[in-house]
Tab-separated table of C-alpha atoms and ligand atoms in Angstrom:
chain	number	residue	atom	x	y	z
A	82	UNK	CA	209.776	164.788	225.182
A	83	UNK	CA	211.908	167.667	223.844
A	84	UNK	CA	209.336	170.093	225.241
A	85	UNK	CA	209.666	168.436	228.611
A	86	UNK	CA	213.449	168.835	228.533
A	87	UNK	CA	213.145	172.514	227.642
A	88	UNK	CA	210.817	173.134	230.562
A	89	UNK	CA	212.861	171.523	233.233
A	90	UNK	CA	216.010	173.558	233.738
A	91	UNK	CA	217.404	172.595	237.085
A	92	UNK	CA	221.180	172.534	237.071
A	93	UNK	CA	222.528	170.272	239.760
A	94	UNK	CA	226.114	170.459	240.934
A	95	UNK	CA	227.501	167.410	242.692
A	96	UNK	CA	230.710	167.838	244.647
A	97	UNK	CA	232.279	164.415	244.868
A	98	UNK	CA	234.888	163.457	247.498
A	99	UNK	CA	236.718	165.816	249.857
A	100	UNK	CA	237.727	168.429	247.276
A	101	UNK	CA	234.282	168.302	245.658
A	102	UNK	CA	232.527	168.907	248.972
A	103	UNK	CA	234.753	171.919	249.639
A	104	UNK	CA	234.146	173.399	246.195
A	105	UNK	CA	230.380	173.006	246.524
A	106	UNK	CA	230.578	174.561	249.998
A	107	UNK	CA	232.221	177.614	248.425
A	108	UNK	CA	229.434	177.753	245.861
A	109	UNK	CA	226.904	177.808	248.672
A	110	UNK	CA	228.539	181.028	249.947
A	111	UNK	CA	228.269	182.764	246.596
A	112	UNK	CA	225.363	185.083	245.745
A	113	UNK	CA	225.854	184.059	242.089
A	114	UNK	CA	225.128	180.391	242.663
A	115	UNK	CA	221.614	180.634	244.052
A	116	UNK	CA	220.156	179.140	240.855
A	117	UNK	CA	222.100	175.920	241.333
A	118	UNK	CA	220.983	172.841	243.217
A	119	UNK	CA	224.012	171.860	245.287
A	120	UNK	CA	224.803	168.369	246.513
A	121	UNK	CA	227.863	167.134	248.380
A	122	UNK	CA	228.542	163.415	248.063
A	123	UNK	CA	231.360	161.771	249.969
A	124	UNK	CA	232.235	158.538	251.748
A	125	UNK	CA	233.868	160.540	254.549
A	126	UNK	CA	231.500	161.700	257.293
A	127	UNK	CA	234.023	164.131	258.841
A	128	UNK	CA	234.299	166.069	255.597
A	129	UNK	CA	230.512	166.324	255.318
A	130	UNK	CA	230.092	167.220	259.014
A	131	UNK	CA	232.596	170.058	258.629
A	132	UNK	CA	230.856	171.486	255.592
A	133	UNK	CA	228.549	174.471	256.150
A	134	UNK	CA	226.063	173.003	253.656
A	135	UNK	CA	222.571	172.152	254.857
A	136	UNK	CA	221.899	168.559	255.873
A	137	UNK	CA	219.630	167.984	252.899
A	138	UNK	CA	222.518	168.978	250.603
A	139	UNK	CA	224.833	166.335	252.044
A	140	UNK	CA	224.875	162.700	251.124
A	141	UNK	CA	227.096	160.172	252.893
A	142	UNK	CA	227.737	157.432	250.362
A	143	UNK	CA	228.095	153.749	251.138
A	144	UNK	CA	228.044	154.169	254.912
A	145	UNK	CA	227.450	150.439	255.361
A	146	UNK	CA	230.768	149.425	253.830
A	147	UNK	CA	232.889	152.522	254.303
A	148	UNK	CA	231.460	153.461	257.699
A	149	UNK	CA	232.001	157.135	257.016
A	150	UNK	CA	235.768	156.736	256.857
A	151	UNK	CA	236.385	157.617	253.199
A	152	UNK	CA	238.126	155.434	250.645
A	153	UNK	CA	241.710	156.143	251.732
A	154	UNK	CA	242.880	156.678	248.172
A	155	UNK	CA	241.455	153.376	246.909
A	156	UNK	CA	239.879	154.006	243.515
A	157	UNK	CA	238.177	150.604	243.284
A	158	UNK	CA	236.452	151.279	246.606
A	159	UNK	CA	235.409	154.702	245.358
A	160	UNK	CA	233.937	153.150	242.252
A	161	UNK	CA	232.067	150.534	244.291
A	162	UNK	CA	230.799	153.033	246.838
A	163	UNK	CA	229.279	155.384	244.282
A	164	UNK	CA	227.907	152.489	242.218
A	165	UNK	CA	226.167	151.102	245.294
A	166	UNK	CA	224.391	154.456	245.649
A	167	UNK	CA	223.214	154.499	242.046
A	168	UNK	CA	219.499	154.352	242.910
A	169	UNK	CA	219.770	157.096	245.551
A	170	UNK	CA	221.764	159.378	243.264
A	171	UNK	CA	219.206	158.809	240.498
A	172	UNK	CA	216.508	159.969	242.919
A	173	UNK	CA	218.512	163.072	243.819
A	174	UNK	CA	218.830	163.919	240.116
A	175	UNK	CA	215.259	163.216	239.099
A	176	UNK	CA	214.399	166.906	238.582
A	177	UNK	CA	217.644	167.933	236.874
A	178	UNK	CA	218.233	168.865	233.267
A	179	UNK	CA	221.962	169.242	233.530
A	180	UNK	CA	224.553	167.833	235.852
A	181	UNK	CA	227.852	169.468	236.725
A	182	UNK	CA	230.191	167.241	238.685
A	183	UNK	CA	233.215	168.613	240.453
A	184	UNK	CA	235.986	167.170	242.569
A	185	UNK	CA	239.696	166.479	242.701
A	186	UNK	CA	241.137	163.416	241.041
A	187	UNK	CA	243.908	161.565	242.842
A	188	UNK	CA	242.010	160.090	245.820
A	189	UNK	CA	239.554	157.189	245.960
A	190	UNK	CA	236.019	158.565	246.138
A	191	UNK	CA	236.034	161.108	243.323
A	192	UNK	CA	238.439	159.274	241.018
A	193	UNK	CA	236.442	156.075	241.333
A	194	UNK	CA	233.065	157.774	241.431
A	195	UNK	CA	233.139	160.175	238.479
A	196	UNK	CA	232.569	157.545	235.798
A	197	UNK	CA	229.723	156.018	237.815
A	198	UNK	CA	228.092	159.470	238.039
A	199	UNK	CA	228.482	159.903	234.288
A	200	UNK	CA	226.746	156.569	233.791
A	201	UNK	CA	223.861	157.657	235.996
A	202	UNK	CA	223.474	160.911	234.042
A	203	UNK	CA	223.484	158.981	230.761
A	204	UNK	CA	220.794	156.641	232.012
A	205	UNK	CA	218.641	159.608	233.052
A	206	UNK	CA	219.367	161.360	229.754
A	207	UNK	CA	220.912	164.349	231.510
A	208	UNK	CA	223.914	166.074	229.924
A	209	UNK	CA	226.935	165.868	232.212
A	210	UNK	CA	229.808	168.311	232.539
A	211	UNK	CA	232.818	167.406	234.640
A	212	UNK	CA	234.923	170.181	236.115
A	213	UNK	CA	237.682	168.466	237.975
A	214	UNK	CA	241.216	169.103	239.155
A	215	UNK	CA	244.372	167.111	238.551
A	216	UNK	CA	246.768	166.703	241.501
A	217	UNK	CA	249.694	168.987	242.181
A	218	UNK	CA	253.028	167.879	240.785
A	219	UNK	CA	254.302	167.845	244.344
A	220	UNK	CA	251.690	165.227	245.282
A	221	UNK	CA	253.828	162.767	243.337
A	222	UNK	CA	253.693	160.417	240.385
A	223	UNK	CA	251.347	157.885	241.846
A	224	UNK	CA	248.533	160.393	242.444
A	225	UNK	CA	249.080	161.726	238.979
A	226	UNK	CA	248.789	158.233	237.512
A	227	UNK	CA	245.652	157.535	239.514
A	228	UNK	CA	244.154	160.763	238.205
A	229	UNK	CA	245.126	160.031	234.599
A	230	UNK	CA	243.561	156.602	234.792
A	231	UNK	CA	240.444	158.235	236.197
A	232	UNK	CA	240.367	160.550	233.169
A	233	UNK	CA	240.628	157.588	230.808
A	234	UNK	CA	237.655	155.920	232.478
A	235	UNK	CA	235.677	159.107	232.370
A	236	UNK	CA	236.317	160.148	228.791
A	237	UNK	CA	234.003	157.695	227.057
A	238	UNK	CA	231.057	158.530	229.293
A	239	UNK	CA	231.311	162.254	230.080
A	240	UNK	CA	229.622	164.713	227.760
A	241	UNK	CA	232.071	167.503	228.500
A	242	UNK	CA	235.223	167.227	230.517
A	243	UNK	CA	237.176	170.191	231.840
A	244	UNK	CA	240.126	169.086	233.839
A	245	UNK	CA	242.213	171.696	235.420
A	246	UNK	CA	245.669	171.195	236.840
A	247	UNK	CA	246.015	172.329	240.434
A	248	UNK	CA	249.508	173.546	239.547
A	249	UNK	CA	248.025	176.076	237.198
A	250	UNK	CA	245.455	177.232	239.690
A	251	UNK	CA	248.274	178.001	242.055
A	252	UNK	CA	250.844	179.610	239.826
A	253	UNK	CA	250.282	183.044	241.306
A	254	UNK	CA	250.754	182.002	244.920
A	255	UNK	CA	253.957	182.514	246.832
A	256	UNK	CA	255.810	179.410	247.991
A	257	UNK	CA	255.066	180.036	251.659
A	258	UNK	CA	251.278	180.028	251.227
A	259	UNK	CA	249.834	177.472	253.668
A	260	UNK	CA	248.352	174.429	251.923
A	261	UNK	CA	244.902	175.008	253.438
A	262	UNK	CA	244.909	178.551	252.164
A	263	UNK	CA	245.992	177.370	248.720
A	264	UNK	CA	243.181	174.814	248.565
A	265	UNK	CA	240.668	177.476	249.582
A	266	UNK	CA	241.838	179.629	246.708
A	267	UNK	CA	241.565	176.696	244.318
A	268	UNK	CA	238.054	176.050	245.611
A	269	UNK	CA	237.160	179.666	244.850
A	270	UNK	CA	238.559	179.420	241.351
A	271	UNK	CA	236.676	176.207	240.697
A	272	UNK	CA	233.472	177.683	242.120
A	273	UNK	CA	233.832	180.683	239.803
A	274	UNK	CA	234.336	178.388	236.823
A	275	UNK	CA	231.239	176.373	237.712
A	276	UNK	CA	229.174	179.541	237.945
A	277	UNK	CA	230.532	180.584	234.545
A	278	UNK	CA	229.564	177.265	233.003
A	279	UNK	CA	226.119	177.333	234.546
A	280	UNK	CA	225.559	180.879	233.282
A	281	UNK	CA	226.357	179.717	229.796
A	282	UNK	CA	223.922	176.859	230.058
A	283	UNK	CA	221.095	178.773	231.670
A	284	UNK	CA	221.088	181.985	229.654
A	285	UNK	CA	217.509	182.805	228.944
A	286	UNK	CA	216.824	186.409	228.024
A	287	UNK	CA	218.339	189.188	225.916
A	288	UNK	CA	220.109	186.928	223.435
A	289	UNK	CA	218.975	183.382	223.744
A	290	UNK	CA	220.808	180.410	222.402
A	291	UNK	CA	218.557	177.414	222.285
A	292	UNK	CA	218.975	174.756	224.895
A	293	UNK	CA	218.752	172.208	222.111
A	294	UNK	CA	221.834	173.719	220.396
A	295	UNK	CA	223.764	173.582	223.605
A	296	UNK	CA	222.720	170.062	224.465
A	297	UNK	CA	223.629	168.973	220.976
A	298	UNK	CA	227.077	170.440	221.456
A	299	UNK	CA	227.442	168.932	224.891
A	300	UNK	CA	226.096	165.539	224.003
A	301	UNK	CA	228.849	164.762	221.544
A	302	UNK	CA	231.067	161.993	222.743
A	303	UNK	CA	234.623	162.648	223.748
A	304	UNK	CA	234.695	166.372	223.740
A	305	UNK	CA	237.390	168.289	225.537
A	306	UNK	CA	236.891	171.767	226.691
A	307	UNK	CA	238.597	174.693	228.296
A	308	UNK	CA	236.890	177.653	229.852
A	309	UNK	CA	237.586	181.323	230.294
A	310	UNK	CA	235.752	183.536	232.726
A	311	UNK	CA	236.207	187.310	232.935
A	312	UNK	CA	234.472	189.584	235.405
A	313	UNK	CA	234.455	193.370	235.590
A	314	UNK	CA	232.437	195.949	237.465
A	315	UNK	CA	231.936	199.679	237.331
A	316	UNK	CA	235.019	200.368	239.434
A	317	UNK	CA	237.090	198.951	236.550
A	318	UNK	CA	236.126	201.818	234.274
A	319	UNK	CA	233.456	202.748	231.808
A	320	UNK	CA	233.773	199.865	229.391
A	321	UNK	CA	233.091	196.930	231.656
A	322	UNK	CA	232.305	194.573	228.759
A	323	UNK	CA	235.623	195.301	227.149
A	324	UNK	CA	237.519	194.666	230.370
A	325	UNK	CA	235.566	191.500	231.175
A	326	UNK	CA	236.311	190.234	227.663
A	327	UNK	CA	240.014	190.938	228.047
A	328	UNK	CA	240.034	189.123	231.389
A	329	UNK	CA	238.180	186.192	229.886
A	330	UNK	CA	240.813	185.896	227.155
A	331	UNK	CA	243.581	186.130	229.758
A	332	UNK	CA	241.878	183.562	231.976
A	333	UNK	CA	244.471	180.904	232.851
A	334	UNK	CA	242.017	178.052	232.453
A	335	UNK	CA	241.194	178.994	228.862
A	336	UNK	CA	244.724	178.236	227.708
A	337	UNK	CA	244.921	181.147	225.315
A	338	UNK	CA	243.094	182.420	222.259
A	339	UNK	CA	244.465	179.456	220.379
A	340	UNK	CA	241.910	177.296	222.180
A	341	UNK	CA	239.108	179.416	220.739
A	342	UNK	CA	240.571	179.237	217.248
A	343	UNK	CA	240.907	175.440	217.380
A	344	UNK	CA	237.456	174.804	218.828
A	345	UNK	CA	234.667	173.005	216.958
A	346	UNK	CA	232.084	174.689	219.164
A	347	UNK	CA	232.370	177.781	221.333
A	348	UNK	CA	229.617	178.640	223.751
A	349	UNK	CA	229.889	182.173	225.036
A	350	UNK	CA	227.702	183.962	227.471
A	351	UNK	CA	227.516	187.403	229.011
A	352	UNK	CA	225.697	188.088	232.251
A	353	UNK	CA	225.150	191.499	233.768
A	354	UNK	CA	222.826	193.506	235.948
A	355	UNK	CA	219.535	195.018	234.857
A	356	UNK	CA	221.455	198.001	233.461
A	357	UNK	CA	223.047	195.836	230.785
A	358	UNK	CA	222.618	197.471	227.358
A	359	UNK	CA	221.522	195.247	224.525
A	360	UNK	CA	223.505	196.941	221.716
A	361	UNK	CA	226.755	196.988	223.644
A	362	UNK	CA	226.187	193.372	224.647
A	363	UNK	CA	225.498	192.247	221.102
A	364	UNK	CA	228.590	194.021	219.862
A	365	UNK	CA	230.753	192.319	222.455
A	366	UNK	CA	229.370	188.880	221.771
A	367	UNK	CA	229.376	189.241	218.010
A	368	UNK	CA	233.032	190.208	218.137
A	369	UNK	CA	233.604	186.575	219.019
A	370	UNK	CA	233.338	185.582	215.404
A	371	UNK	CA	236.821	186.997	214.964
A	372	UNK	CA	238.227	184.703	217.617
A	373	UNK	CA	236.983	181.434	216.142
A	374	UNK	CA	237.443	179.556	212.877
A	375	UNK	CA	234.827	179.981	210.121
A	376	UNK	CA	233.700	176.345	210.642
A	377	UNK	CA	233.184	176.818	214.355
A	378	UNK	CA	229.691	176.409	215.728
A	379	UNK	CA	229.411	179.608	217.768
A	380	UNK	CA	226.604	179.665	220.319
A	381	UNK	CA	226.079	182.970	222.059
A	382	UNK	CA	223.733	184.062	224.789
A	383	UNK	CA	223.216	186.854	227.305
A	384	UNK	CA	221.510	187.102	230.616
A	385	UNK	CA	220.541	189.690	233.135
A	386	UNK	CA	220.316	188.804	236.790
A	387	UNK	CA	219.380	190.896	239.845
A	388	UNK	CA	222.415	189.862	241.823
A	389	UNK	CA	224.872	191.108	239.208
A	390	UNK	CA	224.085	194.779	239.848
A	391	UNK	CA	226.949	196.701	238.203
A	392	UNK	CA	228.957	193.602	237.371
A	393	UNK	CA	229.499	191.892	234.025
A	394	UNK	CA	230.682	188.329	233.582
A	395	UNK	CA	231.746	186.850	230.254
A	396	UNK	CA	232.264	183.110	230.069
A	397	UNK	CA	233.360	181.014	227.127
A	398	UNK	CA	233.669	177.274	226.755
A	399	UNK	CA	235.807	176.179	223.839
A	400	UNK	CA	234.921	172.608	222.907
A	401	UNK	CA	236.949	170.434	220.604
A	402	UNK	CA	235.577	167.079	219.621
A	403	UNK	CA	238.130	164.342	219.743
A	404	UNK	CA	238.360	162.405	216.523
A	405	UNK	CA	241.281	160.257	217.582
A	406	UNK	CA	241.695	157.217	219.738
A	407	UNK	CA	242.525	158.121	223.287
A	408	UNK	CA	245.974	156.962	224.318
A	409	UNK	CA	247.842	157.732	227.564
A	410	UNK	CA	250.024	160.109	225.546
A	411	UNK	CA	246.969	161.810	224.151
A	412	UNK	CA	245.584	162.141	227.654
A	413	UNK	CA	248.616	164.185	228.630
A	414	UNK	CA	248.132	166.481	225.715
A	415	UNK	CA	244.557	167.098	226.639
A	416	UNK	CA	245.550	168.766	229.841
A	417	UNK	CA	244.323	172.135	228.726
A	418	UNK	CA	245.428	174.353	231.490
A	419	UNK	CA	249.027	173.369	231.450
A	420	UNK	CA	249.510	172.936	227.763
A	421	UNK	CA	252.241	175.203	226.553
A	422	UNK	CA	250.891	178.124	224.634
A	423	UNK	CA	253.857	180.343	223.946
A	424	UNK	CA	251.730	182.185	221.482
A	425	UNK	CA	249.914	183.796	224.355
A	426	UNK	CA	252.987	185.850	225.143
A	427	UNK	CA	252.454	187.546	221.816
A	428	UNK	CA	248.733	187.948	222.278
A	429	UNK	CA	247.727	191.491	221.540
A	430	UNK	CA	245.560	193.315	224.017
A	431	UNK	CA	242.005	194.087	223.075
A	432	UNK	CA	242.705	197.772	223.183
A	433	UNK	CA	245.005	197.482	220.226
A	434	UNK	CA	242.719	195.026	218.476
A	435	UNK	CA	239.463	196.756	219.033
A	436	UNK	CA	240.248	200.384	219.636
A	437	UNK	CA	238.125	201.964	222.300
A	438	UNK	CA	234.869	201.162	220.541
A	439	UNK	CA	235.255	197.394	220.463
A	440	UNK	CA	234.655	197.546	216.732
A	441	UNK	CA	237.570	196.124	215.096
A	442	UNK	CA	240.044	195.288	212.586
A	443	UNK	CA	240.854	191.646	211.946
A	444	UNK	CA	242.480	189.783	214.786
A	445	UNK	CA	245.907	188.545	213.753
A	446	UNK	CA	245.058	184.963	214.607
A	447	UNK	CA	246.500	183.603	211.365
A	448	UNK	CA	249.947	184.707	212.457
A	449	UNK	CA	249.810	182.631	215.562
A	450	UNK	CA	252.261	179.792	215.667
A	451	UNK	CA	253.275	177.379	218.388
A	452	UNK	CA	256.842	177.843	217.238
A	453	UNK	CA	259.497	175.650	218.822
A	454	UNK	CA	256.985	174.261	221.316
A	455	UNK	CA	254.850	172.702	218.619
A	456	UNK	CA	256.057	169.149	219.132
A	457	UNK	CA	257.165	169.251	222.710
A	458	UNK	CA	255.492	167.466	225.579
A	459	UNK	CA	253.189	169.936	227.264
A	460	UNK	CA	253.331	168.603	230.806
A	461	UNK	CA	256.058	168.618	233.342
A	462	UNK	CA	255.337	166.070	236.011
A	463	UNK	CA	257.638	167.391	238.617
A	464	UNK	CA	259.216	170.741	238.105
A	465	UNK	CA	257.731	174.121	238.401
A	466	UNK	CA	255.437	175.523	235.775
A	467	UNK	CA	257.961	177.769	234.173
A	468	UNK	CA	256.535	176.960	230.767
A	469	UNK	CA	253.372	178.808	231.597
A	470	UNK	CA	253.495	182.301	230.178
A	471	UNK	CA	254.073	185.006	232.735
A	472	UNK	CA	250.840	186.798	231.967
A	473	UNK	CA	248.959	183.626	232.793
A	474	UNK	CA	250.575	183.410	236.168
A	475	UNK	CA	249.559	186.943	236.924
A	476	UNK	CA	246.079	186.954	235.568
A	477	UNK	CA	244.374	184.539	237.926
A	478	UNK	CA	241.608	186.441	239.635
A	479	UNK	CA	240.531	184.869	242.877
A	480	UNK	CA	236.897	185.460	243.616
A	481	UNK	CA	236.609	186.290	247.265
A	482	UNK	CA	232.853	186.374	247.056
B	31	GTP	N1	240.452	172.264	245.307
B	31	GTP	C1	240.740	171.385	246.263
B	31	GTP	N2	241.442	170.306	245.953
B	31	GTP	C2	241.708	169.411	246.922
B	31	GTP	C3	241.282	169.588	248.259
B	31	GTP	N3	241.687	168.523	248.980
B	31	GTP	C4	242.323	167.713	248.119
B	31	GTP	N4	242.343	168.224	246.877
B	31	GTP	C5	242.857	167.625	245.632
B	31	GTP	O1	241.965	166.557	245.299
B	31	GTP	C6	242.665	165.312	245.212
B	31	GTP	C7	241.787	164.225	245.806
B	31	GTP	O2	241.641	164.445	247.206
B	31	GTP	P1	240.269	164.195	247.958
B	31	GTP	O3	239.195	165.010	247.378
B	31	GTP	O4	240.555	164.417	249.414
B	31	GTP	O5	240.007	162.642	247.662
B	31	GTP	P2	238.615	161.857	247.734
B	31	GTP	O6	237.954	161.875	246.425
B	31	GTP	O7	237.857	162.354	248.924
B	31	GTP	O8	239.113	160.359	247.976
B	31	GTP	P3	239.322	159.549	249.355
B	31	GTP	O9	239.599	160.555	250.431
B	31	GTP	O10	240.467	158.666	249.045
B	31	GTP	O11	238.064	158.824	249.585
B	31	GTP	C8	243.971	165.542	245.946
B	31	GTP	O12	244.978	164.737	245.391
B	31	GTP	C9	244.252	167.008	245.748
B	31	GTP	O13	244.927	167.238	244.508
B	31	GTP	C10	240.543	170.780	248.576
B	31	GTP	O14	240.138	171.046	249.704
B	31	GTP	N5	240.296	171.634	247.521
B	32	MG	MG1	238.186	161.935	251.026
């Protein structure tokens, strides 16, 4: 049985609802996502028709009852529609070893459907990772509430949940950016995150972490995660690993080095072209021990892939297992992206930590304190995201690829 699981390594990404279909469509454009099986599932036929995905990658859910018109923001309908397709979705997932589900919470199809998808994955004994967005503040309270309720439903059944606030994805955009354009950029950011996660899961050569370790980490109930992805190529300078690592640590979706320090498990992966050097790679990955607590289960892996040529990507998922009862208040605090991390303003750059050789003195993590923000509510429902450190706003890298 375990042998069977090890052999079958198909990672399926389901994009659920309108946002999910768009994110998966972006993945289909990316040369770095060719190892992923992509599926777009929606109750809205227009959204699917407008997607450049192939017909066999599209699945119109519950056409009998919804008649291809979507769920119009009705979460109960979304839940019913995806549940009615349980058998078909099981068939679509029959060959998969891991399921990544993406979409935007706040509407009907994805908000209602995510928990049903998690249930299907559980039944098939497939680990499930949810990478989903929370609505913009400007979309209003009611969407936010719908999304938060969706999170509460999802928590008990998802293996890993990364939920990313749209506000954070957009902090580096000017106010006059057209909404369509902004969503496209968010789709790119989400697509990049999904590729990062899948790289972590599928690392196979150079330094291999065992799939069993990873599944064990992912299969824990009620785990909350944040992710950092950093990419660098030869045009960034000689030490691409160093730069990719710095960008990973600056990654807005990670929420700061504090997230690494607090994590129970950190899975980190480095992917590069065939020119990737083993010693330099090991050094970079091993330096991670300094970023995490001594009790942390650190899983590291490295990959080479043809399509990376002179590029290096470092991805890290910081997972914290929840030992408390989930309350609505707690749900707010689990919003990783937007959680205030004033400490990041003080975060030293790798250059000063590592010197040019990446071989370093102790990181001053012990000195980190949340200061006056320690007991404050991390989320602003309405206003701008002025609490997000400036460097975070600037460091979003939009993948145009
Ligand atoms: N990244 C991204 N987010 C989007 C996009 N469109 C909408 N969203 C976000 O996702 C949330 C849900 O919207 P949809 O995906 O359209 O909703 P749905 O799941 O299709 O639900 P129904 O249309 O009600 O059936 C919205 O509140 C937005 O925050 C998009 O194109 N890209
Ligand atoms: Mg829709």
